[in-house]
Amino acid sequence: DFDPQLDSIVRIEAGRLRRALERFYLMAGPGEGIRITIPRGSYVATFDAEPQPAASAPVPTGERSGPAILVRPFDEEGDQSAYPNFTRGFARQIIVGLTRYTELFVFGADTALAGNAAGGTLDADYLLTGGTSLSADRCHVDVLLTEARTGRCIWGESFTHRLDPAEIIEVRDKVASAVVRHLAQPYGALYALKAREVEGKASSSLTA
């Protein structure tokens, strides 16, 4: 009875595993033996026993090509007992949407907890926080983007939609998609800020 249209957890976890494998082999360097990969568009692992060609030196995390954003758990305001998983699902849909932009490094609350347990810290550039409020016929969401290094609030938006119990999932995903568009699309909040930072500066590489 599992419906992937209603619950994207399989796709999310497969993406996490795929990125973890890629990162492992990147940091491990060249070597012989079995190499495990999960091709995009599939959940079936492949096993390659061919020797891997020598790779260039691992790229430090500080030299990544795109911004890193940590999506924190959203606050729940009011009585949400009728929709107990709305806020958690909303944050998850934002993460799903942001991961479609491959130039972004996206972290969720689970990643942050794992990093703290291991004694490490996440190198996030931005923090995405907010809260949800549900009433009998309205859904209200506040979203705030903060610069992690300075704590400066650089973008915020409020979304209000009419709430029909029969369309609760559709409304949740619609608002989450709107947040992702405001943040990650060309000329969105993330890249508008980055453009202002580099305006007038000479590029350090031809690819830039």
Protein backbone atom coordinates (compact mmCIF):
# COMPACT_ATOMS: atom_id res chain seq x y z
CA ASP A 1 0.00 0.00 0.00
CA PHE A 2 3.05 2.32 -0.21
CA ASP A 3 2.37 5.34 -2.45
CA PRO A 4 5.55 7.20 -3.56
CA GLN A 5 3.42 10.17 -4.61
CA LEU A 6 2.41 10.76 -1.00
CA ASP A 7 5.68 9.82 0.71
CA SER A 8 9.02 10.59 -0.95
CA ILE A 9 11.17 9.03 1.79
CA VAL A 10 12.50 6.27 -0.50
CA ARG A 11 13.72 8.80 -3.06
CA ILE A 12 15.25 10.99 -0.35
CA GLU A 13 17.14 8.13 1.33
CA ALA A 14 18.33 6.77 -2.04
CA GLY A 15 19.69 10.21 -2.89
CA ARG A 16 21.47 10.43 0.46
CA LEU A 17 23.03 7.00 -0.06
CA ARG A 18 24.09 7.89 -3.61
CA ARG A 19 25.82 11.08 -2.42
CA ALA A 20 27.44 9.25 0.51
CA LEU A 21 28.91 6.62 -1.83
CA GLU A 22 30.20 9.28 -4.23
CA ARG A 23 31.79 11.18 -1.36
CA PHE A 24 33.37 8.02 0.05
CA TYR A 25 35.08 7.06 -3.21
CA LEU A 26 36.15 10.64 -3.82
CA MET A 27 37.86 10.86 -0.43
CA ALA A 28 39.23 7.29 -0.51
CA GLY A 29 41.17 7.94 -3.70
CA PRO A 30 42.09 5.40 -6.40
CA GLY A 31 42.19 1.71 -5.67
CA GLU A 32 41.18 -1.73 -6.83
CA GLY A 33 38.24 -3.80 -5.66
CA ILE A 34 34.51 -3.58 -5.85
CA ARG A 35 33.00 -0.13 -6.38
CA ILE A 36 29.32 0.28 -5.46
CA THR A 37 27.19 2.81 -7.29
CA ILE A 38 23.48 3.60 -7.54
CA PRO A 39 22.75 5.03 -11.00
CA ARG A 40 20.44 8.05 -11.08
CA GLY A 41 16.89 7.13 -11.90
CA SER A 42 17.27 3.70 -10.31
CA TYR A 43 17.33 2.22 -6.81
CA VAL A 44 19.30 -0.88 -7.87
CA ALA A 45 22.96 -0.92 -6.84
CA THR A 46 25.66 -1.87 -9.35
CA PHE A 47 28.97 -3.51 -8.43
CA ASP A 48 32.02 -2.72 -10.54
CA ALA A 49 35.16 -4.81 -9.97
CA GLU A 50 37.29 -2.91 -12.49
CA PRO A 51 40.29 -0.94 -11.16
CA GLN A 52 39.46 2.72 -10.87
CA PRO A 53 41.60 5.34 -12.63
CA ALA A 54 43.68 7.65 -10.51
CA ALA A 55 41.71 10.63 -9.33
CA SER A 56 42.84 14.12 -8.59
CA ALA A 57 43.31 15.22 -5.02
CA PRO A 58 40.06 15.43 -3.01
CA VAL A 59 38.47 18.85 -3.05
CA PRO A 60 38.20 20.31 0.46
CA THR A 61 34.67 21.15 1.55
CA GLY A 62 35.69 24.78 1.80
CA GLU A 63 36.17 24.87 -2.00
CA ARG A 64 32.72 23.64 -2.94
CA SER A 65 31.17 25.35 -5.92
CA GLY A 66 27.77 26.21 -4.47
CA PRO A 67 26.12 27.42 -1.27
CA ALA A 68 25.16 25.05 1.56
CA ILE A 69 21.80 25.43 3.25
CA LEU A 70 20.54 23.78 6.45
CA VAL A 71 16.76 23.32 6.70
CA ARG A 72 15.87 23.30 10.37
CA PRO A 73 12.63 21.83 11.80
CA PHE A 74 9.77 24.28 11.44
CA ASP A 75 7.83 25.50 14.48
CA GLU A 76 4.22 24.41 14.89
CA GLU A 77 1.79 27.07 16.04
CA GLY A 78 -1.75 26.47 17.23
CA ASP A 79 -3.56 23.16 17.42
CA GLN A 80 -2.32 20.89 14.63
CA SER A 81 -3.67 17.65 16.07
CA ALA A 82 -5.88 17.21 13.00
CA TYR A 83 -2.79 17.24 10.76
CA PRO A 84 0.03 15.96 13.02
CA ASN A 85 2.58 15.41 10.22
CA PHE A 86 1.91 18.55 8.20
CA THR A 87 4.89 20.59 9.39
CA ARG A 88 7.39 17.74 9.21
CA GLY A 89 6.21 16.82 5.73
CA PHE A 90 6.39 20.45 4.67
CA ALA A 91 10.07 20.74 5.69
CA ARG A 92 10.79 17.44 3.93
CA GLN A 93 9.21 18.69 0.71
CA ILE A 94 11.40 21.79 0.83
CA ILE A 95 14.48 19.58 1.15
CA VAL A 96 13.29 17.43 -1.76
CA GLY A 97 12.79 20.52 -3.90
CA LEU A 98 16.14 22.07 -3.05
CA THR A 99 18.04 18.86 -3.82
CA ARG A 100 16.83 19.11 -7.43
CA TYR A 101 19.23 22.04 -7.78
CA THR A 102 22.50 20.12 -7.99
CA GLU A 103 24.63 23.21 -7.34
CA LEU A 104 23.22 23.43 -3.81
CA PHE A 105 24.44 21.48 -0.78
CA VAL A 106 21.31 20.70 1.25
CA PHE A 107 21.25 19.48 4.86
CA GLY A 108 18.25 18.50 6.96
CA ALA A 109 17.67 18.28 10.69
CA ASP A 110 18.74 14.62 10.74
CA THR A 111 22.09 15.57 9.21
CA ALA A 112 22.63 18.23 11.85
CA LEU A 113 21.88 15.82 14.69
CA ALA A 114 24.23 13.21 13.23
CA GLY A 115 26.99 15.80 12.90
CA ASN A 116 26.61 16.92 16.51
CA ALA A 117 26.61 13.33 17.75
CA ALA A 118 29.86 12.70 15.91
CA GLY A 119 31.43 15.80 17.40
CA GLY A 120 31.54 17.64 14.09
CA THR A 121 29.87 20.77 12.79
CA LEU A 122 28.09 21.45 9.54
CA ASP A 123 29.67 24.00 7.26
CA ALA A 124 26.36 25.63 6.28
CA ASP A 125 26.21 29.04 4.64
CA TYR A 126 22.52 29.60 5.25
CA LEU A 127 19.85 28.48 7.72
CA LEU A 128 16.22 28.08 6.67
CA THR A 129 13.75 28.33 9.54
CA GLY A 130 10.07 29.12 9.91
CA GLY A 131 6.75 28.03 11.29
CA THR A 132 3.34 26.77 10.24
CA SER A 133 -0.09 27.68 11.54
CA LEU A 134 -3.27 25.83 10.62
CA SER A 135 -6.87 26.83 11.21
CA ALA A 136 -10.18 25.37 10.10
CA ASP A 137 -9.91 26.88 6.63
CA ARG A 138 -6.48 28.51 6.37
CA CYS A 139 -2.85 27.41 6.14
CA HIS A 140 -0.25 30.03 7.04
CA VAL A 141 3.51 29.54 6.68
CA ASP A 142 6.37 31.90 7.57
CA VAL A 143 9.84 31.21 6.15
CA LEU A 144 13.08 32.97 7.04
CA LEU A 145 16.54 32.63 5.47
CA THR A 146 19.47 33.59 7.69
CA GLU A 147 23.17 33.89 6.96
CA ALA A 148 24.81 31.31 9.24
CA ARG A 149 28.08 33.20 9.72
CA THR A 150 26.60 36.56 10.74
CA GLY A 151 23.03 35.72 11.78
CA ARG A 152 21.77 38.35 9.33
CA CYS A 153 18.24 37.76 8.01
CA ILE A 154 18.48 38.08 4.25
CA TRP A 155 15.06 36.88 3.06
CA GLY A 156 11.65 36.20 4.49
CA GLU A 157 8.21 35.47 3.11
CA SER A 158 4.73 34.55 4.34
CA PHE A 159 2.36 32.25 2.49
CA THR A 160 -1.35 31.87 3.15
CA HIS A 161 -3.62 29.39 1.37
CA ARG A 162 -7.18 28.25 1.76
CA LEU A 163 -7.19 24.85 3.43
CA ASP A 164 -9.42 22.03 2.27
CA PRO A 165 -8.97 18.79 4.24
CA ALA A 166 -9.31 16.83 1.02
CA GLU A 167 -6.40 18.75 -0.53
CA ILE A 168 -4.06 19.08 2.46
CA ILE A 169 -1.16 17.31 0.74
CA GLU A 170 -1.59 19.35 -2.44
CA VAL A 171 -1.60 22.62 -0.48
CA ARG A 172 1.49 21.57 1.51
CA ASP A 173 3.45 20.69 -1.63
CA LYS A 174 2.30 23.84 -3.42
CA VAL A 175 3.59 26.10 -0.65
CA ALA A 176 6.85 24.12 -0.38
CA SER A 177 7.39 24.46 -4.14
CA ALA A 178 6.82 28.21 -3.88
CA VAL A 179 9.46 28.46 -1.14
CA VAL A 180 11.95 26.51 -3.26
CA ARG A 181 11.31 28.73 -6.29
CA HIS A 182 11.81 31.90 -4.25
CA LEU A 183 15.12 30.54 -2.94
CA ALA A 184 16.83 28.50 -5.63
CA GLN A 185 15.64 29.52 -9.07
CA PRO A 186 17.72 31.93 -11.15
CA TYR A 187 17.38 35.41 -9.65
CA GLY A 188 16.06 33.82 -6.47
CA ALA A 189 17.11 34.91 -2.97
CA LEU A 190 20.24 32.72 -2.79
CA TYR A 191 21.71 33.77 -6.10
CA ALA A 192 20.66 37.39 -5.88
CA LEU A 193 22.70 37.62 -2.69
CA LYS A 194 25.67 35.81 -4.25
CA ALA A 195 25.52 38.09 -7.30
CA ARG A 196 25.74 41.17 -5.09
CA GLU A 197 28.74 39.71 -3.27
CA VAL A 198 30.75 39.05 -6.44
CA GLU A 199 29.65 42.08 -8.42
CA GLY A 200 32.69 43.97 -9.69
CA LYS A 201 35.16 41.25 -8.60
CA ALA A 202 37.43 39.54 -11.07
CA SER A 203 36.81 35.84 -11.59
CA SER A 204 39.48 33.46 -10.29
CA SER A 205 38.80 30.79 -12.92
CA LEU A 206 37.49 30.42 -16.45
CA THR A 207 34.71 28.07 -15.33
CA ALA A 208 33.37 30.75 -13.01
